[in-house]
Amino acid sequence: MSALADKLPDILPEALAAARAIQHEYSRAEALSALADKLPPELLLEALAAARAIQDEDHRAYALSAFAEKLPPELLLETLVAARAILYEDSHAEALSALADKLPDILPEALAAAKAIQDEYSRVIALSALADKL
C-alpha cells in the first residue's frame, strides 16, 4: 500500500479508507503505519483516530508510534493522552518513547515507564530505544 501511495498521491484518501476497513488489528496497524509518512496533514486526524481505535494495546502502540514524527503540535497532546492510556507496560513505554522526540518534557515519564517494565528483555529494548533521546 505504501509503494502505491508514493506513485499516486491523489489516491491517499482511498488508501486510508482501505487501511481503516481492515478487520485484523495487526494488519490494520501495519497498513496505517506504512501510510503514516505519506499522508497529508488533512488526513492525519482521520488516520490517528483509526490508530486510537485499535483495541489491542501492542498494535495500537505500534500505530501511534508510527505517527509520532509526522503529527503537528495540535495532535501531539491527543496522541500523548492515547499513549498514557495504554496499560500494557511494554506498549506504554514504546508509545511514550516515540513521542519523546517531539515532546522532550515527557522524557522522564518515558524513562520511568521503561524502567517499570518487569520483563528484563523488554526493559532493555525500551531503555535502548530511549538512550539516544536522553
mmCIF file of C-alpha atoms in Angstrom:
data_model
loop_
_atom_site.group_PDB
_atom_site.id
_atom_site.type_symbol
_atom_site.label_atom_id
_atom_site.label_comp_id
_atom_site.label_asym_id
_atom_site.label_seq_id
_atom_site.Cartn_x
_atom_site.Cartn_y
_atom_site.Cartn_z
ATOM 1 C CA MET A 1 0.000 0.000 0.000
ATOM 2 C CA SER A 2 2.878 2.343 0.831
ATOM 3 C CA ALA A 3 4.504 1.848 -2.576
ATOM 4 C CA LEU A 4 1.219 2.626 -4.281
ATOM 5 C CA ALA A 5 0.825 5.806 -2.223
ATOM 6 C CA ASP A 6 4.244 7.010 -3.427
ATOM 7 C CA LYS A 7 3.209 6.622 -7.052
ATOM 8 C CA LEU A 8 -0.308 8.013 -6.838
ATOM 9 C CA PRO A 9 -0.642 10.582 -4.027
ATOM 10 C CA ASP A 10 -4.158 11.514 -5.140
ATOM 11 C CA ILE A 11 -5.418 8.103 -4.010
ATOM 12 C CA LEU A 12 -4.276 8.565 -0.405
ATOM 13 C CA PRO A 13 -7.822 9.093 0.928
ATOM 14 C CA GLU A 14 -8.842 5.820 -0.708
ATOM 15 C CA ALA A 15 -5.750 4.044 0.629
ATOM 16 C CA LEU A 16 -6.519 5.303 4.138
ATOM 17 C CA ALA A 17 -10.123 4.110 3.820
ATOM 18 C CA ALA A 18 -8.862 0.698 2.733
ATOM 19 C CA ALA A 19 -6.484 0.554 5.708
ATOM 20 C CA ARG A 20 -9.257 1.532 8.122
ATOM 21 C CA ALA A 21 -11.501 -1.213 6.722
ATOM 22 C CA ILE A 22 -9.025 -3.978 7.554
ATOM 23 C CA GLN A 23 -10.580 -6.129 10.281
ATOM 24 C CA HIS A 24 -7.419 -7.799 11.614
ATOM 25 C CA GLU A 25 -5.932 -5.266 14.045
ATOM 26 C CA TYR A 26 -2.275 -6.120 13.498
ATOM 27 C CA SER A 27 -2.719 -5.831 9.740
ATOM 28 C CA ARG A 28 -4.614 -2.564 10.172
ATOM 29 C CA ALA A 29 -1.805 -1.200 12.368
ATOM 30 C CA GLU A 30 0.734 -2.277 9.729
ATOM 31 C CA ALA A 31 -1.201 -0.568 6.933
ATOM 32 C CA LEU A 32 -1.718 2.632 8.934
ATOM 33 C CA SER A 33 1.968 2.684 9.899
ATOM 34 C CA ALA A 34 3.000 2.250 6.270
ATOM 35 C CA LEU A 35 0.845 5.229 5.306
ATOM 36 C CA ALA A 36 1.979 7.477 8.179
ATOM 37 C CA ASP A 37 4.762 9.229 6.270
ATOM 38 C CA LYS A 38 2.697 9.556 3.115
ATOM 39 C CA LEU A 39 -0.453 11.197 4.411
ATOM 40 C CA PRO A 40 -1.017 14.929 4.007
ATOM 41 C CA PRO A 41 -1.956 16.912 7.125
ATOM 42 C CA GLU A 42 -5.660 16.889 6.265
ATOM 43 C CA LEU A 43 -5.764 13.069 6.553
ATOM 44 C CA LEU A 44 -3.671 12.737 9.704
ATOM 45 C CA LEU A 45 -6.564 13.292 12.112
ATOM 46 C CA GLU A 46 -8.575 10.522 10.456
ATOM 47 C CA ALA A 47 -5.568 8.184 10.483
ATOM 48 C CA LEU A 48 -4.831 8.985 14.111
ATOM 49 C CA ALA A 49 -8.441 8.215 15.023
ATOM 50 C CA ALA A 50 -8.107 4.866 13.270
ATOM 51 C CA ALA A 51 -4.913 4.124 15.202
ATOM 52 C CA ARG A 52 -6.517 5.091 18.520
ATOM 53 C CA ALA A 53 -9.490 2.819 17.770
ATOM 54 C CA ILE A 54 -7.293 -0.280 17.671
ATOM 55 C CA GLN A 55 -8.233 -2.338 20.742
ATOM 56 C CA ASP A 56 -5.071 -4.422 21.117
ATOM 57 C CA GLU A 57 -2.578 -2.261 23.038
ATOM 58 C CA ASP A 58 0.517 -3.656 21.287
ATOM 59 C CA HIS A 59 -0.921 -2.921 17.873
ATOM 60 C CA ARG A 60 -2.255 0.475 18.969
ATOM 61 C CA ALA A 61 1.152 1.485 20.356
ATOM 62 C CA TYR A 62 2.807 0.379 17.121
ATOM 63 C CA ALA A 63 0.452 2.503 15.024
ATOM 64 C CA LEU A 64 0.641 5.532 17.337
ATOM 65 C CA SER A 65 4.441 5.332 17.316
ATOM 66 C CA ALA A 66 4.478 5.437 13.528
ATOM 67 C CA PHE A 67 2.544 8.708 13.566
ATOM 68 C CA ALA A 68 4.576 10.428 16.295
ATOM 69 C CA GLU A 69 7.123 12.070 13.984
ATOM 70 C CA LYS A 70 4.538 13.222 11.453
ATOM 71 C CA LEU A 71 1.993 14.818 13.769
ATOM 72 C CA PRO A 72 1.595 18.574 14.054
ATOM 73 C CA PRO A 73 1.783 20.039 17.584
ATOM 74 C CA GLU A 74 -2.001 20.245 17.971
ATOM 75 C CA LEU A 75 -2.326 16.461 17.581
ATOM 76 C CA LEU A 76 0.621 15.523 19.800
ATOM 77 C CA LEU A 77 -1.229 16.055 23.065
ATOM 78 C CA GLU A 78 -4.139 13.925 21.859
ATOM 79 C CA THR A 79 -1.645 11.204 20.977
ATOM 80 C CA LEU A 80 0.053 11.564 24.351
ATOM 81 C CA VAL A 81 -3.293 11.009 26.078
ATOM 82 C CA ALA A 82 -3.766 7.838 23.997
ATOM 83 C CA ALA A 83 -0.235 6.655 24.830
ATOM 84 C CA ARG A 84 -0.769 7.258 28.546
ATOM 85 C CA ALA A 85 -3.985 5.201 28.412
ATOM 86 C CA ILE A 86 -2.106 2.087 27.289
ATOM 87 C CA LEU A 87 -1.860 -0.253 30.261
ATOM 88 C CA TYR A 88 0.438 -2.944 28.864
ATOM 89 C CA GLU A 89 3.841 -1.774 30.109
ATOM 90 C CA ASP A 90 5.926 -2.595 27.006
ATOM 91 C CA SER A 91 3.466 -0.898 24.662
ATOM 92 C CA HIS A 92 3.049 2.067 27.001
ATOM 93 C CA ALA A 93 6.825 2.626 27.043
ATOM 94 C CA GLU A 94 7.054 2.194 23.248
ATOM 95 C CA ALA A 95 4.422 4.843 22.578
ATOM 96 C CA LEU A 96 5.898 7.322 25.080
ATOM 97 C CA SER A 97 9.380 6.795 23.655
ATOM 98 C CA ALA A 98 8.162 7.556 20.146
ATOM 99 C CA LEU A 99 6.557 10.785 21.334
ATOM 100 C CA ALA A 100 9.616 11.882 23.331
ATOM 101 C CA ASP A 101 11.361 13.247 20.230
ATOM 102 C CA LYS A 102 8.591 15.780 19.682
ATOM 103 C CA LEU A 103 7.699 16.247 23.366
ATOM 104 C CA PRO A 104 11.007 16.249 25.264
ATOM 105 C CA ASP A 105 9.215 17.157 28.502
ATOM 106 C CA ILE A 106 7.862 13.602 28.679
ATOM 107 C CA LEU A 107 11.327 12.004 28.668
ATOM 108 C CA PRO A 108 11.260 11.437 32.456
ATOM 109 C CA GLU A 109 7.839 9.800 32.121
ATOM 110 C CA ALA A 110 9.031 7.647 29.217
ATOM 111 C CA LEU A 111 12.134 6.636 31.166
ATOM 112 C CA ALA A 112 10.067 5.764 34.246
ATOM 113 C CA ALA A 113 7.724 3.674 32.085
ATOM 114 C CA ALA A 114 10.677 1.838 30.535
ATOM 115 C CA LYS A 115 12.287 1.206 33.930
ATOM 116 C CA ALA A 116 8.990 -0.172 35.277
ATOM 117 C CA ILE A 117 8.821 -2.971 32.697
ATOM 118 C CA GLN A 118 9.012 -6.250 34.597
ATOM 119 C CA ASP A 119 10.363 -8.419 31.786
ATOM 120 C CA GLU A 120 14.109 -7.798 31.655
ATOM 121 C CA TYR A 121 14.485 -8.318 27.895
ATOM 122 C CA SER A 122 11.601 -5.936 27.157
ATOM 123 C CA ARG A 123 13.028 -3.409 29.614
ATOM 124 C CA VAL A 124 16.400 -3.500 27.805
ATOM 125 C CA ILE A 125 14.701 -2.875 24.457
ATOM 126 C CA ALA A 126 12.696 0.047 25.862
ATOM 127 C CA LEU A 127 15.711 1.615 27.569
ATOM 128 C CA SER A 128 17.806 1.187 24.422
ATOM 129 C CA ALA A 129 15.169 2.975 22.377
ATOM 130 C CA LEU A 130 15.281 5.881 24.825
ATOM 131 C CA ALA A 131 19.078 6.050 25.056
ATOM 132 C CA ASP A 132 19.552 8.276 22.017
ATOM 133 C CA LYS A 133 16.851 10.663 23.235
ATOM 134 C CA LEU A 134 18.463 11.306 26.627
#
